[in-house]
CSV table of N, CA, C and O in Angstrom, one decimal:
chain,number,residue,atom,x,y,z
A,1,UNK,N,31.9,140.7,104.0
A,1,UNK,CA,33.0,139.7,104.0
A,1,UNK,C,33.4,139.3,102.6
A,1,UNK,O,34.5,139.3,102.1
A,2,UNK,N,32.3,139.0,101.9
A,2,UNK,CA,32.8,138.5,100.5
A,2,UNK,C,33.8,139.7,99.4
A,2,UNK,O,34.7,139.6,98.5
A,3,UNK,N,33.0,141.0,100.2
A,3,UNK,CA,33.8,141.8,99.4
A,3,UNK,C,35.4,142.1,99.7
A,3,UNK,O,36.2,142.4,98.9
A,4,UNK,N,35.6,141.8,101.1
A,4,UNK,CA,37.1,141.7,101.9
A,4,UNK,C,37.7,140.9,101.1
A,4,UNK,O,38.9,141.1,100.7
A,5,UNK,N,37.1,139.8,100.7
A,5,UNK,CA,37.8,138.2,100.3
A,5,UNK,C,38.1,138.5,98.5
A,5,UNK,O,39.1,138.2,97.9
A,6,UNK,N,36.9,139.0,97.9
A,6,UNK,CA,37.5,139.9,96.5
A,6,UNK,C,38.5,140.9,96.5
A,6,UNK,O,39.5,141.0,95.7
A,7,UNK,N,38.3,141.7,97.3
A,7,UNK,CA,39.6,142.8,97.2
A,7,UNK,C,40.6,142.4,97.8
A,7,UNK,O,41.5,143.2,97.6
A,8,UNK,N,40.9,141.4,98.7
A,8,UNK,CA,42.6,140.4,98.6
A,8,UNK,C,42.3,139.2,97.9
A,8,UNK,O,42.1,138.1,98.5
A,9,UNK,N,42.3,139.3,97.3
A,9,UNK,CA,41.9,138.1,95.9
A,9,UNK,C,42.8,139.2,94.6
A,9,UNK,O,43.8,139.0,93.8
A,10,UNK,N,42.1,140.3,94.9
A,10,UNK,CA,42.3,141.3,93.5
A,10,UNK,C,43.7,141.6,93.6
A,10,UNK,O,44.5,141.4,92.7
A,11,UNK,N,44.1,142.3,95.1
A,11,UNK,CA,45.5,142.6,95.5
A,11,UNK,C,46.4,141.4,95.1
A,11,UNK,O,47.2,141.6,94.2
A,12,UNK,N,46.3,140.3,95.6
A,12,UNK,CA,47.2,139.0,95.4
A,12,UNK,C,47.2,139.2,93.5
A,12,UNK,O,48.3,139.5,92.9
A,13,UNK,N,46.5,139.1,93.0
A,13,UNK,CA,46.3,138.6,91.5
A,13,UNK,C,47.8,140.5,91.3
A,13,UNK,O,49.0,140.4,91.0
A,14,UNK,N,47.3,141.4,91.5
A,14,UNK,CA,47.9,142.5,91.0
A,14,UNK,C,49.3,142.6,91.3
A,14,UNK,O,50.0,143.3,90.6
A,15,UNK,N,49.8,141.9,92.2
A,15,UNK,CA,51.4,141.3,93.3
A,15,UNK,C,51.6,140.6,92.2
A,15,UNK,O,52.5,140.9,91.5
A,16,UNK,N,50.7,139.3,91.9
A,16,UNK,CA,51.7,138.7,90.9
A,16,UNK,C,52.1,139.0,89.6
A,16,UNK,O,53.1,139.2,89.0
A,17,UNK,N,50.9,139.0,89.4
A,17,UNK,CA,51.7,140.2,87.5
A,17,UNK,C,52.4,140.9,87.8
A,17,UNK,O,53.4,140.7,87.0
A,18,UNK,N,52.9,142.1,88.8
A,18,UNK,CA,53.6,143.1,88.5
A,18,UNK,C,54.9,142.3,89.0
A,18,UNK,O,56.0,142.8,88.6
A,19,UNK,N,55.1,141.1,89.8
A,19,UNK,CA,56.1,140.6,90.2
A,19,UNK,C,56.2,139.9,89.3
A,19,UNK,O,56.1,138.9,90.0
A,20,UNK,N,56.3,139.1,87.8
A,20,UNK,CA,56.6,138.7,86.9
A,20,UNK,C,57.6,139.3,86.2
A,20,UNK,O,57.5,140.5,85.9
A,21,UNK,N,58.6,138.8,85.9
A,21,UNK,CA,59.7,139.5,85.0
A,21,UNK,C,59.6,139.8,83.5
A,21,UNK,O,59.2,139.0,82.7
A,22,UNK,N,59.9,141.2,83.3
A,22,UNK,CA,59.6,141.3,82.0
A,22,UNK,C,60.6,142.4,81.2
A,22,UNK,O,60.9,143.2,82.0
A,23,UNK,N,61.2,142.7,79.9
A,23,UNK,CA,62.0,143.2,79.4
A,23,UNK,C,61.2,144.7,79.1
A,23,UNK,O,60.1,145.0,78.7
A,24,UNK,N,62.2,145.3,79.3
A,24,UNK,CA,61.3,146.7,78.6
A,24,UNK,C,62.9,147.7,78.5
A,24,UNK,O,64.1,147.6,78.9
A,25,UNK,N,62.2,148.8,77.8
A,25,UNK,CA,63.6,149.3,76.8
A,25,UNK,C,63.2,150.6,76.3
A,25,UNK,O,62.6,150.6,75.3
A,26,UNK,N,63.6,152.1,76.9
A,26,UNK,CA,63.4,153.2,76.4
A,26,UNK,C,64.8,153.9,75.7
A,26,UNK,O,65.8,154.2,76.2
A,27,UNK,N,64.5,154.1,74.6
A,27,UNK,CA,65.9,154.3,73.5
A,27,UNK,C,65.5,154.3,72.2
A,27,UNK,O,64.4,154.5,71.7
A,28,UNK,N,66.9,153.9,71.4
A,28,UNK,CA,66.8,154.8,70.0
A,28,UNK,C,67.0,153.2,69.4
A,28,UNK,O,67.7,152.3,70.0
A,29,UNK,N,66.3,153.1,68.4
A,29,UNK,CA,66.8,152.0,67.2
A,29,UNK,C,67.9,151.6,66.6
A,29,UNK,O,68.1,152.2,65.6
A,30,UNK,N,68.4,150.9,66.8
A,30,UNK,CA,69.3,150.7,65.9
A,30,UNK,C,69.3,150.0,64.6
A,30,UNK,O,70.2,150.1,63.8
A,31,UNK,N,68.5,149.4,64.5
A,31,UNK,CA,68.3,148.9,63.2
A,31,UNK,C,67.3,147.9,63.6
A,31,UNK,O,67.1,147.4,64.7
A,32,UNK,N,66.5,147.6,62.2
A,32,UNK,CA,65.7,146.7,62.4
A,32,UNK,C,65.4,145.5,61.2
A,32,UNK,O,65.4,145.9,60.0
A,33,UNK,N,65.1,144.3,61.4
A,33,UNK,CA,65.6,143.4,60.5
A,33,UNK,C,64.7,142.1,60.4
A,33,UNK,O,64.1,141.8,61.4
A,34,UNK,N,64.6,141.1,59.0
A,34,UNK,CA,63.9,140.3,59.3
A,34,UNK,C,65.0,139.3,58.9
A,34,UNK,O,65.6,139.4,57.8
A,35,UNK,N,65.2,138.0,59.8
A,35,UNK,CA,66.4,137.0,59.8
A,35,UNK,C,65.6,135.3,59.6
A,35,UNK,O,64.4,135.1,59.6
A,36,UNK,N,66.6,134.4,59.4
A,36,UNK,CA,66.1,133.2,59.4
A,36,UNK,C,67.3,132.6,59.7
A,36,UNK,O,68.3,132.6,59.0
A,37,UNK,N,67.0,131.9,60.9
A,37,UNK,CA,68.2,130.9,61.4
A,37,UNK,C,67.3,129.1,61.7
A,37,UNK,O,66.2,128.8,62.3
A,38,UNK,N,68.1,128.5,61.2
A,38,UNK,CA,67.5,126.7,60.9
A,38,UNK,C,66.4,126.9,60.7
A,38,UNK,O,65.6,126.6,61.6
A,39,UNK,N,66.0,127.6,59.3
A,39,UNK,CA,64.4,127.8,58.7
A,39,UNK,C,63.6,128.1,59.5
A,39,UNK,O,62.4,127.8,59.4
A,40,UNK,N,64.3,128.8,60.9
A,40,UNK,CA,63.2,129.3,61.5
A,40,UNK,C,63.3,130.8,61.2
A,40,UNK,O,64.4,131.3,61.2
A,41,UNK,N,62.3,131.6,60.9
A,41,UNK,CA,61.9,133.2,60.4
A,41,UNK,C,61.4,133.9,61.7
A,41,UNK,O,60.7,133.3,62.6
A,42,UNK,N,61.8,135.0,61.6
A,42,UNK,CA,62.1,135.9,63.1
A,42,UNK,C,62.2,137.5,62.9
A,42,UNK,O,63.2,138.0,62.3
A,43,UNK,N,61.3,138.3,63.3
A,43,UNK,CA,61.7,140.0,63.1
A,43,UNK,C,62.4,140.3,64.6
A,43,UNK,O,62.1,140.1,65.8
A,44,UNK,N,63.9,141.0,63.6
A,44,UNK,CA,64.0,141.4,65.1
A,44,UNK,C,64.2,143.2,65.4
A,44,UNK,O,63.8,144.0,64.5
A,45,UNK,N,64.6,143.6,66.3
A,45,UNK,CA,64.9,144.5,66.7
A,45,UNK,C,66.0,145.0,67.6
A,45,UNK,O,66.0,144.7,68.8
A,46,UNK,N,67.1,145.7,67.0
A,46,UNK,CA,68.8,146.0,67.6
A,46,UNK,C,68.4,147.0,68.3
A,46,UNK,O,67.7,147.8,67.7
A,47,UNK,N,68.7,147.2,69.4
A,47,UNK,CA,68.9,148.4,70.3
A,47,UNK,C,69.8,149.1,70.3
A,47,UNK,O,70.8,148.4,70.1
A,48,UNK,N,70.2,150.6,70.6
A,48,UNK,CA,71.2,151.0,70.5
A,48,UNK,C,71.8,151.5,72.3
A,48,UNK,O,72.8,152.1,72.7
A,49,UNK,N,71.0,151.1,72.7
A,49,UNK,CA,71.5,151.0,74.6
A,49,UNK,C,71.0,149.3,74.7
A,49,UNK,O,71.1,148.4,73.8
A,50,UNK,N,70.4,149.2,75.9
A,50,UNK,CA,70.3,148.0,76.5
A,50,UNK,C,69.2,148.0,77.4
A,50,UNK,O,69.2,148.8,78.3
A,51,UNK,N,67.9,146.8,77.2
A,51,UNK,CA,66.8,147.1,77.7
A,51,UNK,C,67.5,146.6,79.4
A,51,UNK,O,68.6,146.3,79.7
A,52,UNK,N,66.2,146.8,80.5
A,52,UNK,CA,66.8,147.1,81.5
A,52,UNK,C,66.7,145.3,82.2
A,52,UNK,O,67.3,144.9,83.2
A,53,UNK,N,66.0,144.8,81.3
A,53,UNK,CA,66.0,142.6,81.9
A,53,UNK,C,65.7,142.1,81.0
A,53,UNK,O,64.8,142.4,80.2
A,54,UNK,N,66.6,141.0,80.9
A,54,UNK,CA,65.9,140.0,80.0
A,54,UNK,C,65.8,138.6,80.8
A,54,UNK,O,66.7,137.9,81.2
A,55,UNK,N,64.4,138.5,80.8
A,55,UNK,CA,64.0,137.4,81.8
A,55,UNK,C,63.7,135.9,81.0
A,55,UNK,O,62.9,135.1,81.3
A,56,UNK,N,64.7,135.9,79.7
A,56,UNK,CA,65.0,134.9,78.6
A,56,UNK,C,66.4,134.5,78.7
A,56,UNK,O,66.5,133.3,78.6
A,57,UNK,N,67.2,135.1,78.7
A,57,UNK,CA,68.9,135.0,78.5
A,57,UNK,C,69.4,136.4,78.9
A,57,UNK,O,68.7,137.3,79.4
A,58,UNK,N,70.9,136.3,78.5
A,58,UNK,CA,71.7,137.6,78.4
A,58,UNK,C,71.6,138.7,77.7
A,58,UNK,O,71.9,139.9,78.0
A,59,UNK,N,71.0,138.4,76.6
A,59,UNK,CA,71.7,139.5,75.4
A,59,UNK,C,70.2,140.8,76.1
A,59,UNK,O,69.0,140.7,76.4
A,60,UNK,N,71.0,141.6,76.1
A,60,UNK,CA,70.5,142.8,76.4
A,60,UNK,C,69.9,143.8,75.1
A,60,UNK,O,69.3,144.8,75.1
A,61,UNK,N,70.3,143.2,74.2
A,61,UNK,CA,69.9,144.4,72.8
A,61,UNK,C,69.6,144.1,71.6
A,61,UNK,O,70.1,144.6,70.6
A,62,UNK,N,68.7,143.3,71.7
A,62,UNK,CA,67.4,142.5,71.0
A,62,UNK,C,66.1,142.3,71.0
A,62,UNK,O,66.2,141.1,71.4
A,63,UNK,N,65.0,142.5,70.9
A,63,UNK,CA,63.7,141.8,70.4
A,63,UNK,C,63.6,141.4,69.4
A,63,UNK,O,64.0,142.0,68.4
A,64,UNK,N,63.0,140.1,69.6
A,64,UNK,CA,63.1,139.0,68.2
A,64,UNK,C,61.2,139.0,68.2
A,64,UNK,O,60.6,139.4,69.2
A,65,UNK,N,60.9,138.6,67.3
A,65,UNK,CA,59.7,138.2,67.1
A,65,UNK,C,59.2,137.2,66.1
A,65,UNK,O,59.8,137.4,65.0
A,66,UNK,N,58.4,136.5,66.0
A,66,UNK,CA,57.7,135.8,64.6
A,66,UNK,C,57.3,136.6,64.1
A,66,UNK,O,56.5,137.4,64.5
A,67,UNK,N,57.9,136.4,62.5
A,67,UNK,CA,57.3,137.8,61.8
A,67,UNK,C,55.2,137.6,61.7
A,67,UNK,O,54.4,138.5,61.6
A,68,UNK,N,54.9,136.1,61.8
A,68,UNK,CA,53.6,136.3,61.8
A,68,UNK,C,52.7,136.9,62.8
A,68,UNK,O,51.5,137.2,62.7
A,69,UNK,N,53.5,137.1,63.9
A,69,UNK,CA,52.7,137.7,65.5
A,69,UNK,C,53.1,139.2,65.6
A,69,UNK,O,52.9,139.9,66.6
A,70,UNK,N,53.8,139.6,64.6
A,70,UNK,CA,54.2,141.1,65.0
A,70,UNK,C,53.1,142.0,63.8
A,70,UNK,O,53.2,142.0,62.6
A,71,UNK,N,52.2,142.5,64.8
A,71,UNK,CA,51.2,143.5,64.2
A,71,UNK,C,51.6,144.6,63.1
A,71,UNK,O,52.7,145.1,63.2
A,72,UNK,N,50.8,145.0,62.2
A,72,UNK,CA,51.1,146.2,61.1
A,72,UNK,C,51.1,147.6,62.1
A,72,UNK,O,51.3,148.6,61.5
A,73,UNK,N,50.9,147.5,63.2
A,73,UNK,CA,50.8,148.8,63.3
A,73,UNK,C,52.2,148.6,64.2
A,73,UNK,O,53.1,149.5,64.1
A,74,UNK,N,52.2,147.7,64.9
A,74,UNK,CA,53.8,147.6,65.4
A,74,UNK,C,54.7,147.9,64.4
A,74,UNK,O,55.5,148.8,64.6
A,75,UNK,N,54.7,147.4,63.4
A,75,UNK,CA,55.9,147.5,61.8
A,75,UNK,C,55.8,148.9,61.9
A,75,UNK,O,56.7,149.5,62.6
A,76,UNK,N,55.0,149.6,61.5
A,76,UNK,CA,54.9,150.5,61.1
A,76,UNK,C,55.3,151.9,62.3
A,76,UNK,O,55.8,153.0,61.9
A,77,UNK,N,55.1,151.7,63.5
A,77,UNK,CA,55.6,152.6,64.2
A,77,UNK,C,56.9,152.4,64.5
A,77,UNK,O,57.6,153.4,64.5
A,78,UNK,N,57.4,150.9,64.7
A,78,UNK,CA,58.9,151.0,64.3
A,78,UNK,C,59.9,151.3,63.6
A,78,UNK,O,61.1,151.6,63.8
A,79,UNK,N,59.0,151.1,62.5
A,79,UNK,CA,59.9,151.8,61.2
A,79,UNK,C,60.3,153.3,60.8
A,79,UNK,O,61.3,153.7,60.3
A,80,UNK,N,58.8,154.5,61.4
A,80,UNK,CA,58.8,155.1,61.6
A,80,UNK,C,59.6,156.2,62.8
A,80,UNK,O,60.1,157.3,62.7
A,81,UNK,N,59.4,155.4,63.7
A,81,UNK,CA,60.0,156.0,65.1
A,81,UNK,C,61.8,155.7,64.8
A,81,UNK,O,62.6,156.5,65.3
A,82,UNK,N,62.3,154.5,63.9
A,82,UNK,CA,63.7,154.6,63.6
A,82,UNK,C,63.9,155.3,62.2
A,82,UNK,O,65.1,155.6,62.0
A,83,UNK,N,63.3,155.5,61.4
A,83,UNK,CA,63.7,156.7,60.1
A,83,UNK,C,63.6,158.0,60.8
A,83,UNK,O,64.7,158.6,60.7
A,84,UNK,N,62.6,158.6,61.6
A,84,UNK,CA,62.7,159.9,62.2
A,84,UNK,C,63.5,159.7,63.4
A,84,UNK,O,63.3,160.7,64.2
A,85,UNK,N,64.6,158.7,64.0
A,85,UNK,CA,65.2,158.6,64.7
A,85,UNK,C,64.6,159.4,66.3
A,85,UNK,O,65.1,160.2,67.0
A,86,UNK,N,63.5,158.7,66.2
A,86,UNK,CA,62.7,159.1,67.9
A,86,UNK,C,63.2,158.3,68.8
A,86,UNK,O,63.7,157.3,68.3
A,87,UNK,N,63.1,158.4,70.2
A,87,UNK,CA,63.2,157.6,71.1
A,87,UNK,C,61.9,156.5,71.6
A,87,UNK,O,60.8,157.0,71.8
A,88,UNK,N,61.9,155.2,71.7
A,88,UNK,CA,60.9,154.2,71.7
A,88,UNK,C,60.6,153.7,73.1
A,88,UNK,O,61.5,153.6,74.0
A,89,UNK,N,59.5,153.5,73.4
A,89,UNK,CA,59.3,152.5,74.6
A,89,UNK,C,59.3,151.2,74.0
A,89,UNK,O,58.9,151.2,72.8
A,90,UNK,N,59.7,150.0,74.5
A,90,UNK,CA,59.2,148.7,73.8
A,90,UNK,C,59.4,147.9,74.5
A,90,UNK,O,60.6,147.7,74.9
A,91,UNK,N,58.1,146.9,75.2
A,91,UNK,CA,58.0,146.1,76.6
A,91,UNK,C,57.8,144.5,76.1
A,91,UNK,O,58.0,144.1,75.0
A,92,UNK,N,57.6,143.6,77.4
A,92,UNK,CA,56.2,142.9,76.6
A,92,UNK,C,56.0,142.5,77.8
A,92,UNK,O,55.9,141.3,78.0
A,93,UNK,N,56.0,143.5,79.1
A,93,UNK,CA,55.7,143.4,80.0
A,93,UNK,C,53.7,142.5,80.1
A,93,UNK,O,53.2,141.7,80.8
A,94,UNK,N,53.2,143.4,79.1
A,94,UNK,CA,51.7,142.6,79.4
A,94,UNK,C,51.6,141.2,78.5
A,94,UNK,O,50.5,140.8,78.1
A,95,UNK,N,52.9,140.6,78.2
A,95,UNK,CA,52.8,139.0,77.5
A,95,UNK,C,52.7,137.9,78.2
A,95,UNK,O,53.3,138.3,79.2
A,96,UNK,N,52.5,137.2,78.3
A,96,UNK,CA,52.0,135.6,79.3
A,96,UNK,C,53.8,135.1,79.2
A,96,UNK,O,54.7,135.4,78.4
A,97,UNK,N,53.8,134.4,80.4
A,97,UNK,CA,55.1,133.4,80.1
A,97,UNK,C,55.3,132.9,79.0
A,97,UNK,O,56.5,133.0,78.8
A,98,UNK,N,54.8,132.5,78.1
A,98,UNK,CA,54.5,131.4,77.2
A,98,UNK,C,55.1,132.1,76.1
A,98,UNK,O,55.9,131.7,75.3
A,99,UNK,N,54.1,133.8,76.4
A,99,UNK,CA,54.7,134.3,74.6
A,99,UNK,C,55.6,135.4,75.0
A,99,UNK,O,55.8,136.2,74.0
A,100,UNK,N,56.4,135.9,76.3
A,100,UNK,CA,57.2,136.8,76.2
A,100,UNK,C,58.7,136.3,75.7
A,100,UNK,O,59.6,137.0,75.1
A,101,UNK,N,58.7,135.2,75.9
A,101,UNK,CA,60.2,134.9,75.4
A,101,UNK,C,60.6,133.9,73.8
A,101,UNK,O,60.2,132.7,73.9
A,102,UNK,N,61.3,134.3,72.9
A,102,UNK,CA,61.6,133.8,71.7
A,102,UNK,C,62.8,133.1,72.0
A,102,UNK,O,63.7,133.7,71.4
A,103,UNK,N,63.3,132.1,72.5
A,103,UNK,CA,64.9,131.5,72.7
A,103,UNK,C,65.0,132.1,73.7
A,103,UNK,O,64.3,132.2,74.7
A,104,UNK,N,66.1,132.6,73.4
A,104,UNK,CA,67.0,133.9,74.8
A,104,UNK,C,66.7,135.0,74.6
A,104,UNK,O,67.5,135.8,75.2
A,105,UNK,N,65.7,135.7,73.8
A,105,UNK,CA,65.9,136.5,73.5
A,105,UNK,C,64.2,137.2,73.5
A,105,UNK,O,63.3,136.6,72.9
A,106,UNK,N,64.0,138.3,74.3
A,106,UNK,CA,62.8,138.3,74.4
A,106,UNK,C,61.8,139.2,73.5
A,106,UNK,O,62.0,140.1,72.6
A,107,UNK,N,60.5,138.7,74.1
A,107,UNK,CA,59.3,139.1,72.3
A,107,UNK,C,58.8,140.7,73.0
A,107,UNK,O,59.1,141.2,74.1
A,108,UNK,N,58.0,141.1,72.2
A,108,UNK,CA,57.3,142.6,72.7
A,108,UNK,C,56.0,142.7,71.7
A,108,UNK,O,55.7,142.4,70.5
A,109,UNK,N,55.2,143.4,72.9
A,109,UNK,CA,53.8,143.6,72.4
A,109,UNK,C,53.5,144.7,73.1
A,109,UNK,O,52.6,144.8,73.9
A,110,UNK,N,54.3,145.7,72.9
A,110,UNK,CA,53.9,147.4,73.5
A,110,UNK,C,55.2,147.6,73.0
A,110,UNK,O,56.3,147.0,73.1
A,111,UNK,N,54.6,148.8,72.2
A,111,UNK,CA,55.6,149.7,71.8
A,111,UNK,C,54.9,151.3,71.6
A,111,UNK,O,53.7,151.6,71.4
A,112,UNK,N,56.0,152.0,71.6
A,112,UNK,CA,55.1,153.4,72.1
A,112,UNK,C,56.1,154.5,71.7
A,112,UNK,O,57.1,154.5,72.4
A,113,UNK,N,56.1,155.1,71.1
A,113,UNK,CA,57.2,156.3,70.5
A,113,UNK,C,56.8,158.0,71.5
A,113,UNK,O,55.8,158.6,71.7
A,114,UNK,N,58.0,158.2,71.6
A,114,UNK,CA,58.1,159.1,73.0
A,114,UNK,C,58.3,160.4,72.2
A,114,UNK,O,58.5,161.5,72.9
């Protein structure tokens, strides 16, 4: 019985994350940039299509980030994957409510070059 009651425990918990809304975006770079609007500092990222939700606002063809929360190895494969003009995954499907969204504009913490 207990184990019935763990494995729909597990299922329920697995329903809700995947039913959480989250932005994700396979495509090419369009440019990438570090900005500051009312002294607030931000890296972002231009898409050159349009990720497929943004469960922040409208704009379809942005990730923004704090430049202090965006990893060296993130920098670095983005920068990479847009000089060799590769095609990118870039999610933040596995981010909490709290840190997937920057304003309207939503954050990413998976990125993956195809």
């Amino acid at each position: 019985m207990k184990k019935f009651i763990f494995m729909a425990l597990m299922l329920g918990i697995s329903a809700h994350v995947a039913a959480e809304p989250s932005a994700t975006y396979i495509g090419k770079i369009k440019s990438l940039y570090s900005h500051e609007r009312d002294s607030t500092p931000y890296f972002g990222i231009e898409l050159e299509g349009e990720m497929d939700n943004n469960p922040c606002g409208s704009a379809l063809r942005f990730f923004i980030k704090s430049p202090n929360l965006v990893s060296e190895l993130h920098i670095s494969m983005l920068l990479a994957a847009h000089l060799a003009n590769k095609t990118v995954e870039i999610s933040n499907a596995n981010a909490t409510d709290l840190q997937r969204c920057h304003g309207q504009y939503p954050t990413f913490n998976f990125v993956k070059i195809l």
